[in-house]
Amino acid sequence: MNVLVVDIGFNTVDILGVVNGRPSREWSGMLERGGISRIGEQVGAFLQREFNFELPEQAIKDVLQKKEIALYGATKDISWAIRKASEEYGVWLVQEIRSRWEGFLKKSDRLILAGGGAYHVADVFYSMYP
């Protein structure tokens, strides 16, 4: 069985190609600065642009999880901005994976999304790789 495992972390995306049940160095790799921190950067830019509100990276992680911010005592729902950034990130990530691993994907039996970032891109991947 051939499997491509895409482990999406905050800073990196680790790719593991498994050929006939064994890890393959040839089909494995990493996308540095390719994790969901990219979503955080977009959301941070949105907050700066829309609300003149700047948050450190750790606070952005919490915002991505809660999908809202507290601003002057009022809670602002920013789930749509996070959803938009997640979709754009998902499309980018699929393109990156296709550009490097398309040959392997064509002969793979499965594509497995793993890591905390999988939650943010699952819909994009499912639409492209059912």
Tab-separated table of N, CA and C in Angstrom:
chain	number	residue	atom	x	y	z
A	1	MET	N	0.839	-1.179	0.000
A	1	MET	CA	0.000	0.000	0.000
A	1	MET	C	0.883	1.240	0.000
A	2	ASN	N	0.556	2.209	-0.864
A	2	ASN	CA	1.262	3.481	-0.941
A	2	ASN	C	0.403	4.565	-0.302
A	3	VAL	N	1.014	5.331	0.607
A	3	VAL	CA	0.286	6.349	1.357
A	3	VAL	C	1.134	7.613	1.414
A	4	LEU	N	0.483	8.765	1.279
A	4	LEU	CA	1.149	10.036	1.515
A	4	LEU	C	0.528	10.647	2.762
A	5	VAL	N	1.347	10.849	3.793
A	5	VAL	CA	0.894	11.443	5.048
A	5	VAL	C	1.332	12.901	5.048
A	6	VAL	N	0.367	13.798	5.243
A	6	VAL	CA	0.630	15.230	5.287
A	6	VAL	C	0.334	15.688	6.716
A	7	ASP	N	1.387	15.959	7.479
A	7	ASP	CA	1.280	16.348	8.883
A	7	ASP	C	1.426	17.869	8.967
A	8	ILE	N	0.304	18.557	9.208
A	8	ILE	CA	0.273	20.019	9.161
A	8	ILE	C	0.396	20.574	10.570
A	9	GLY	N	1.537	21.180	10.848
A	9	GLY	CA	1.779	21.801	12.139
A	9	GLY	C	1.639	23.304	12.057
A	10	PHE	N	2.061	23.981	13.106
A	10	PHE	CA	1.945	25.437	13.113
A	10	PHE	C	2.978	26.072	12.190
A	11	ASN	N	4.226	25.619	12.278
A	11	ASN	CA	5.287	26.219	11.466
A	11	ASN	C	5.664	25.414	10.233
A	12	THR	N	5.527	24.114	10.299
A	12	THR	CA	5.974	23.275	9.188
A	12	THR	C	4.893	22.296	8.760
A	13	VAL	N	5.079	21.761	7.568
A	13	VAL	CA	4.269	20.655	7.085
A	13	VAL	C	5.251	19.541	6.767
A	14	ASP	N	5.091	18.431	7.465
A	14	ASP	CA	5.954	17.274	7.235
A	14	ASP	C	5.217	16.306	6.322
A	15	ILE	N	5.911	15.819	5.307
A	15	ILE	CA	5.336	14.902	4.338
A	15	ILE	C	6.075	13.574	4.444
A	16	LEU	N	5.306	12.502	4.584
A	16	LEU	CA	5.892	11.172	4.651
A	16	LEU	C	5.276	10.310	3.565
A	17	GLY	N	6.105	9.870	2.654
A	17	GLY	CA	5.663	8.930	1.635
A	17	GLY	C	5.927	7.509	2.113
A	18	VAL	N	4.925	6.667	2.022
A	18	VAL	CA	5.057	5.270	2.421
A	18	VAL	C	4.836	4.425	1.171
A	19	VAL	N	5.858	3.655	0.789
A	19	VAL	CA	5.801	2.814	-0.407
A	19	VAL	C	5.804	1.358	0.031
A	20	ASN	N	4.756	0.641	-0.357
A	20	ASN	CA	4.610	-0.767	0.020
A	20	ASN	C	4.790	-0.974	1.527
A	21	GLY	N	4.212	-0.063	2.311
A	21	GLY	CA	4.243	-0.188	3.764
A	21	GLY	C	5.521	0.272	4.433
A	22	ARG	N	6.475	0.825	3.676
A	22	ARG	CA	7.754	1.258	4.252
A	22	ARG	C	7.977	2.736	3.962
A	23	PRO	N	8.483	3.488	4.940
A	23	PRO	CA	8.775	4.911	4.709
A	23	PRO	C	9.764	5.089	3.561
A	24	SER	N	9.526	6.088	2.746
A	24	SER	CA	10.376	6.359	1.587
A	24	SER	C	11.059	7.713	1.750
A	25	ARG	N	12.372	7.706	1.767
A	25	ARG	CA	13.121	8.962	1.854
A	25	ARG	C	12.891	9.798	0.594
A	26	GLU	N	12.804	9.124	-0.544
A	26	GLU	CA	12.606	9.820	-1.821
A	26	GLU	C	11.320	10.636	-1.837
A	27	TRP	N	10.244	10.100	-1.248
A	27	TRP	CA	8.939	10.755	-1.302
A	27	TRP	C	8.562	11.464	-0.008
A	28	SER	N	9.541	11.740	0.839
A	28	SER	CA	9.288	12.442	2.091
A	28	SER	C	9.986	13.792	2.062
A	29	GLY	N	9.474	14.723	2.833
A	29	GLY	CA	10.084	16.040	2.882
A	29	GLY	C	9.357	16.951	3.846
A	30	MET	N	9.718	18.229	3.792
A	30	MET	CA	9.143	19.207	4.698
A	30	MET	C	8.938	20.531	3.976
A	31	LEU	N	7.852	21.190	4.317
A	31	LEU	CA	7.621	22.556	3.852
A	31	LEU	C	7.853	23.472	5.049
A	32	GLU	N	9.041	24.084	5.123
A	32	GLU	CA	9.337	24.994	6.225
A	32	GLU	C	8.511	26.259	6.067
A	33	ARG	N	8.071	26.788	7.176
A	33	ARG	CA	7.195	27.975	7.194
A	33	ARG	C	5.958	27.749	6.327
A	34	GLY	N	5.539	26.498	6.225
A	34	GLY	CA	4.378	26.162	5.416
A	34	GLY	C	3.181	25.744	6.238
A	35	GLY	N	3.300	25.821	7.568
A	35	GLY	CA	2.214	25.403	8.437
A	35	GLY	C	1.122	26.457	8.559
A	36	ILE	N	0.235	26.232	9.497
A	36	ILE	CA	-0.910	27.137	9.632
A	36	ILE	C	-0.516	28.504	10.190
A	37	SER	N	0.759	28.695	10.482
A	37	SER	CA	1.200	30.046	10.842
A	37	SER	C	0.903	31.002	9.690
A	38	ARG	N	0.818	30.469	8.484
A	38	ARG	CA	0.467	31.289	7.318
A	38	ARG	C	-0.958	31.826	7.444
A	39	ILE	N	-1.865	31.005	8.002
A	39	ILE	CA	-3.232	31.469	8.262
A	39	ILE	C	-3.175	32.568	9.317
A	40	GLY	N	-2.378	32.332	10.351
A	40	GLY	CA	-2.223	33.319	11.418
A	40	GLY	C	-1.709	34.653	10.905
A	41	GLU	N	-0.771	34.612	9.967
A	41	GLU	CA	-0.251	35.852	9.387
A	41	GLU	C	-1.354	36.621	8.662
A	42	GLN	N	-2.177	35.895	7.899
A	42	GLN	CA	-3.278	36.550	7.179
A	42	GLN	C	-4.299	37.131	8.146
A	43	VAL	N	-4.634	36.377	9.179
A	43	VAL	CA	-5.608	36.849	10.160
A	43	VAL	C	-5.033	38.045	10.918
A	44	GLY	N	-3.754	37.988	11.259
A	44	GLY	CA	-3.102	39.118	11.923
A	44	GLY	C	-3.135	40.370	11.062
A	45	ALA	N	-2.878	40.221	9.770
A	45	ALA	CA	-2.936	41.364	8.847
A	45	ALA	C	-4.363	41.907	8.757
A	46	PHE	N	-5.353	41.013	8.747
A	46	PHE	CA	-6.761	41.432	8.729
A	46	PHE	C	-7.096	42.238	9.980
A	47	LEU	N	-6.683	41.761	11.147
A	47	LEU	CA	-6.958	42.474	12.398
A	47	LEU	C	-6.299	43.844	12.406
A	48	GLN	N	-5.095	43.914	11.898
A	48	GLN	CA	-4.383	45.199	11.828
A	48	GLN	C	-5.101	46.162	10.879
A	49	ARG	N	-5.499	45.635	9.732
A	49	ARG	CA	-6.145	46.461	8.702
A	49	ARG	C	-7.544	46.923	9.141
A	50	GLU	N	-8.343	46.009	9.664
A	50	GLU	CA	-9.744	46.308	9.970
A	50	GLU	C	-9.944	47.000	11.320
A	51	PHE	N	-9.128	46.629	12.302
A	51	PHE	CA	-9.356	47.119	13.663
A	51	PHE	C	-8.160	47.860	14.246
A	52	ASN	N	-7.079	48.006	13.472
A	52	ASN	CA	-5.838	48.597	13.968
A	52	ASN	C	-5.421	47.897	15.269
A	53	PHE	N	-5.468	46.583	15.233
A	53	PHE	CA	-5.288	45.731	16.401
A	53	PHE	C	-4.188	44.735	16.096
A	54	GLU	N	-3.094	44.789	16.855
A	54	GLU	CA	-1.969	43.905	16.593
A	54	GLU	C	-1.832	42.897	17.730
A	55	LEU	N	-1.678	41.639	17.361
A	55	LEU	CA	-1.546	40.570	18.349
A	55	LEU	C	-0.256	39.794	18.125
A	56	PRO	N	0.369	39.333	19.210
A	56	PRO	CA	1.546	38.467	19.054
A	56	PRO	C	1.121	37.086	18.548
A	57	GLU	N	2.105	36.326	18.072
A	57	GLU	CA	1.831	35.028	17.458
A	57	GLU	C	1.049	34.092	18.385
A	58	GLN	N	1.413	34.047	19.673
A	58	GLN	CA	0.717	33.150	20.599
A	58	GLN	C	-0.757	33.528	20.731
A	59	ALA	N	-1.054	34.815	20.758
A	59	ALA	CA	-2.445	35.262	20.848
A	59	ALA	C	-3.202	34.931	19.564
A	60	ILE	N	-2.525	34.988	18.426
A	60	ILE	CA	-3.156	34.635	17.145
A	60	ILE	C	-3.561	33.158	17.169
A	61	LYS	N	-2.727	32.301	17.761
A	61	LYS	CA	-3.079	30.878	17.880
A	61	LYS	C	-4.415	30.728	18.603
A	62	ASP	N	-4.602	31.481	19.681
A	62	ASP	CA	-5.858	31.417	20.436
A	62	ASP	C	-7.029	31.927	19.607
A	63	VAL	N	-6.801	32.997	18.846
A	63	VAL	CA	-7.851	33.558	17.987
A	63	VAL	C	-8.272	32.542	16.930
A	64	LEU	N	-7.302	31.828	16.349
A	64	LEU	CA	-7.632	30.812	15.349
A	64	LEU	C	-8.518	29.730	15.942
A	65	GLN	N	-8.293	29.429	17.201
A	65	GLN	CA	-9.087	28.380	17.855
A	65	GLN	C	-10.472	28.896	18.254
A	66	LYS	N	-10.534	30.095	18.824
A	66	LYS	CA	-11.801	30.639	19.322
A	66	LYS	C	-12.648	31.281	18.226
A	67	LYS	N	-11.983	31.763	17.153
A	67	LYS	CA	-12.645	32.418	16.021
A	67	LYS	C	-13.315	33.737	16.409
A	68	GLU	N	-12.797	34.362	17.453
A	68	GLU	CA	-13.304	35.664	17.878
A	68	GLU	C	-12.210	36.404	18.631
A	69	ILE	N	-12.394	37.723	18.727
A	69	ILE	CA	-11.478	38.535	19.519
A	69	ILE	C	-12.309	39.427	20.431
A	70	ALA	N	-11.692	39.835	21.538
A	70	ALA	CA	-12.313	40.811	22.425
A	70	ALA	C	-11.643	42.151	22.146
A	71	LEU	N	-12.456	43.137	21.810
A	71	LEU	CA	-11.946	44.456	21.450
A	71	LEU	C	-12.777	45.503	22.182
A	72	TYR	N	-12.139	46.259	23.070
A	72	TYR	CA	-12.823	47.267	23.886
A	72	TYR	C	-14.026	46.669	24.619
A	73	GLY	N	-13.849	45.465	25.124
A	73	GLY	CA	-14.906	44.823	25.896
A	73	GLY	C	-15.989	44.139	25.081
A	74	ALA	N	-15.936	44.275	23.779
A	74	ALA	CA	-16.935	43.641	22.909
A	74	ALA	C	-16.291	42.464	22.178
A	75	THR	N	-17.049	41.407	22.021
A	75	THR	CA	-16.565	40.232	21.303
A	75	THR	C	-16.906	40.374	19.825
A	76	LYS	N	-15.882	40.212	18.999
A	76	LYS	CA	-16.054	40.304	17.547
A	76	LYS	C	-15.853	38.921	16.932
A	77	ASP	N	-16.845	38.473	16.186
A	77	ASP	CA	-16.763	37.189	15.480
A	77	ASP	C	-15.956	37.397	14.198
A	78	ILE	N	-14.841	36.699	14.094
A	78	ILE	CA	-14.024	36.817	12.884
A	78	ILE	C	-13.892	35.458	12.194
A	79	SER	N	-14.857	34.583	12.440
A	79	SER	CA	-14.788	33.237	11.866
A	79	SER	C	-14.744	33.271	10.341
A	80	TRP	N	-15.450	34.212	9.725
A	80	TRP	CA	-15.446	34.288	8.254
A	80	TRP	C	-14.056	34.643	7.740
A	81	ALA	N	-13.331	35.513	8.427
A	81	ALA	CA	-11.973	35.882	7.999
A	81	ALA	C	-11.031	34.687	8.150
A	82	ILE	N	-11.211	33.916	9.216
A	82	ILE	CA	-10.388	32.729	9.428
A	82	ILE	C	-10.724	31.672	8.385
A	83	ARG	N	-12.006	31.512	8.086
A	83	ARG	CA	-12.430	30.541	7.064
A	83	ARG	C	-11.844	30.909	5.701
A	84	LYS	N	-11.887	32.188	5.347
A	84	LYS	CA	-11.333	32.642	4.067
A	84	LYS	C	-9.822	32.396	4.016
A	85	ALA	N	-9.115	32.745	5.084
A	85	ALA	CA	-7.666	32.536	5.136
A	85	ALA	C	-7.342	31.043	5.080
A	86	SER	N	-8.154	30.217	5.738
A	86	SER	CA	-7.945	28.766	5.733
A	86	SER	C	-8.137	28.188	4.344
A	87	GLU	N	-9.160	28.653	3.641
A	87	GLU	CA	-9.405	28.169	2.274
A	87	GLU	C	-8.255	28.548	1.352
A	88	GLU	N	-7.785	29.798	1.448
A	88	GLU	CA	-6.656	30.240	0.618
A	88	GLU	C	-5.401	29.442	0.953
A	89	TYR	N	-5.179	29.197	2.224
A	89	TYR	CA	-4.032	28.393	2.641
A	89	TYR	C	-4.157	26.964	2.111
A	90	GLY	N	-5.343	26.391	2.211
A	90	GLY	CA	-5.571	25.027	1.726
A	90	GLY	C	-5.281	24.895	0.245
A	91	VAL	N	-5.730	25.869	-0.539
A	91	VAL	CA	-5.469	25.855	-1.979
A	91	VAL	C	-3.960	25.960	-2.232
A	92	TRP	N	-3.291	26.852	-1.512
A	92	TRP	CA	-1.840	26.994	-1.656
A	92	TRP	C	-1.141	25.677	-1.312
A	93	LEU	N	-1.553	25.049	-0.194
A	93	LEU	CA	-0.901	23.823	0.250
A	93	LEU	C	-1.107	22.687	-0.752
A	94	VAL	N	-2.302	22.562	-1.285
A	94	VAL	CA	-2.556	21.536	-2.314
A	94	VAL	C	-1.646	21.772	-3.514
A	95	GLN	N	-1.502	23.021	-3.935
A	95	GLN	CA	-0.617	23.327	-5.079
A	95	GLN	C	0.825	22.963	-4.770
A	96	GLU	N	1.281	23.259	-3.552
A	96	GLU	CA	2.655	22.917	-3.165
A	96	GLU	C	2.863	21.404	-3.188
A	97	ILE	N	1.906	20.682	-2.646
A	97	ILE	CA	2.021	19.224	-2.606
A	97	ILE	C	1.966	18.652	-4.016
A	98	ARG	N	1.074	19.166	-4.834
A	98	ARG	CA	1.003	18.700	-6.223
A	98	ARG	C	2.299	18.959	-6.971
A	99	SER	N	2.909	20.125	-6.742
A	99	SER	CA	4.117	20.459	-7.489
A	99	SER	C	5.275	19.524	-7.141
A	100	ARG	N	5.290	18.978	-5.940
A	100	ARG	CA	6.415	18.135	-5.520
A	100	ARG	C	6.077	16.642	-5.450
A	101	TRP	N	4.816	16.329	-5.159
A	101	TRP	CA	4.457	14.930	-4.900
A	101	TRP	C	3.366	14.385	-5.823
A	102	GLU	N	3.047	15.077	-6.907
A	102	GLU	CA	1.964	14.620	-7.794
A	102	GLU	C	2.243	13.230	-8.357
A	103	GLY	N	3.476	12.977	-8.727
A	103	GLY	CA	3.822	11.661	-9.261
A	103	GLY	C	3.533	10.552	-8.261
A	104	PHE	N	3.826	10.806	-7.012
A	104	PHE	CA	3.562	9.813	-5.973
A	104	PHE	C	2.066	9.718	-5.679
A	105	LEU	N	1.386	10.862	-5.652
A	105	LEU	CA	-0.052	10.869	-5.378
A	105	LEU	C	-0.836	10.062	-6.399
A	106	LYS	N	-0.412	10.105	-7.653
A	106	LYS	CA	-1.117	9.371	-8.707
A	106	LYS	C	-1.139	7.874	-8.440
A	107	LYS	N	-0.092	7.366	-7.800
A	107	LYS	CA	-0.037	5.925	-7.544
A	107	LYS	C	-0.316	5.575	-6.080
A	108	SER	N	-0.754	6.575	-5.283
A	108	SER	CA	-1.044	6.334	-3.870
A	108	SER	C	-2.437	5.757	-3.673
A	109	ASP	N	-2.548	4.931	-2.653
A	109	ASP	CA	-3.839	4.379	-2.270
A	109	ASP	C	-4.585	5.318	-1.331
A	110	ARG	N	-3.849	6.093	-0.559
A	110	ARG	CA	-4.457	6.985	0.418
A	110	ARG	C	-3.635	8.263	0.564
A	111	LEU	N	-4.342	9.324	0.961
A	111	LEU	CA	-3.738	10.574	1.391
A	111	LEU	C	-4.270	10.806	2.796
A	112	ILE	N	-3.373	10.887	3.763
A	112	ILE	CA	-3.780	11.067	5.154
A	112	ILE	C	-3.364	12.452	5.619
A	113	LEU	N	-4.335	13.222	6.121
A	113	LEU	CA	-4.049	14.515	6.736
A	113	LEU	C	-3.902	14.300	8.228
A	114	ALA	N	-2.841	14.862	8.802
A	114	ALA	CA	-2.580	14.705	10.231
A	114	ALA	C	-2.171	16.058	10.807
A	115	GLY	N	-2.080	16.114	12.115
A	115	GLY	CA	-1.645	17.326	12.793
A	115	GLY	C	-2.792	18.285	13.026
A	116	GLY	N	-2.539	19.259	13.880
A	116	GLY	CA	-3.562	20.231	14.241
A	116	GLY	C	-4.058	21.065	13.081
A	117	GLY	N	-3.222	21.282	12.081
A	117	GLY	CA	-3.614	22.088	10.935
A	117	GLY	C	-4.573	21.395	9.992
A	118	ALA	N	-4.698	20.075	10.109
A	118	ALA	CA	-5.587	19.320	9.219
A	118	ALA	C	-7.023	19.827	9.336
A	119	TYR	N	-7.405	20.247	10.505
A	119	TYR	CA	-8.751	20.778	10.749
A	119	TYR	C	-9.067	21.957	9.822
A	120	HIS	N	-8.060	22.792	9.573
A	120	HIS	CA	-8.263	24.015	8.792
A	120	HIS	C	-8.354	23.775	7.287
A	121	VAL	N	-7.839	22.651	6.804
A	121	VAL	CA	-7.764	22.440	5.354
A	121	VAL	C	-8.486	21.191	4.862
A	122	ALA	N	-9.119	20.471	5.758
A	122	ALA	CA	-9.731	19.195	5.387
A	122	ALA	C	-10.698	19.341	4.219
A	123	ASP	N	-11.549	20.359	4.230
A	123	ASP	CA	-12.538	20.516	3.158
A	123	ASP	C	-11.888	20.711	1.793
A	124	VAL	N	-10.842	21.513	1.742
A	124	VAL	CA	-10.143	21.755	0.477
A	124	VAL	C	-9.536	20.456	-0.046
A	125	PHE	N	-8.880	19.707	0.832
A	125	PHE	CA	-8.263	18.445	0.424
A	125	PHE	C	-9.299	17.434	0.002
A	126	TYR	N	-10.403	17.330	0.735
A	126	TYR	CA	-11.441	16.354	0.396
A	126	TYR	C	-12.051	16.656	-0.956
A	127	SER	N	-12.171	17.931	-1.297
A	127	SER	CA	-12.754	18.275	-2.594
A	127	SER	C	-11.801	17.921	-3.743
A	128	MET	N	-10.492	17.912	-3.478
A	128	MET	CA	-9.521	17.619	-4.534
A	128	MET	C	-9.078	16.162	-4.541
A	129	TYR	N	-9.077	15.536	-3.371
A	129	TYR	CA	-8.663	14.139	-3.249
A	129	TYR	C	-9.694	13.381	-2.434
A	130	PRO	N	-10.772	12.966	-3.086
A	130	PRO	CA	-11.843	12.276	-2.343
A	130	PRO	C	-11.363	10.951	-1.777
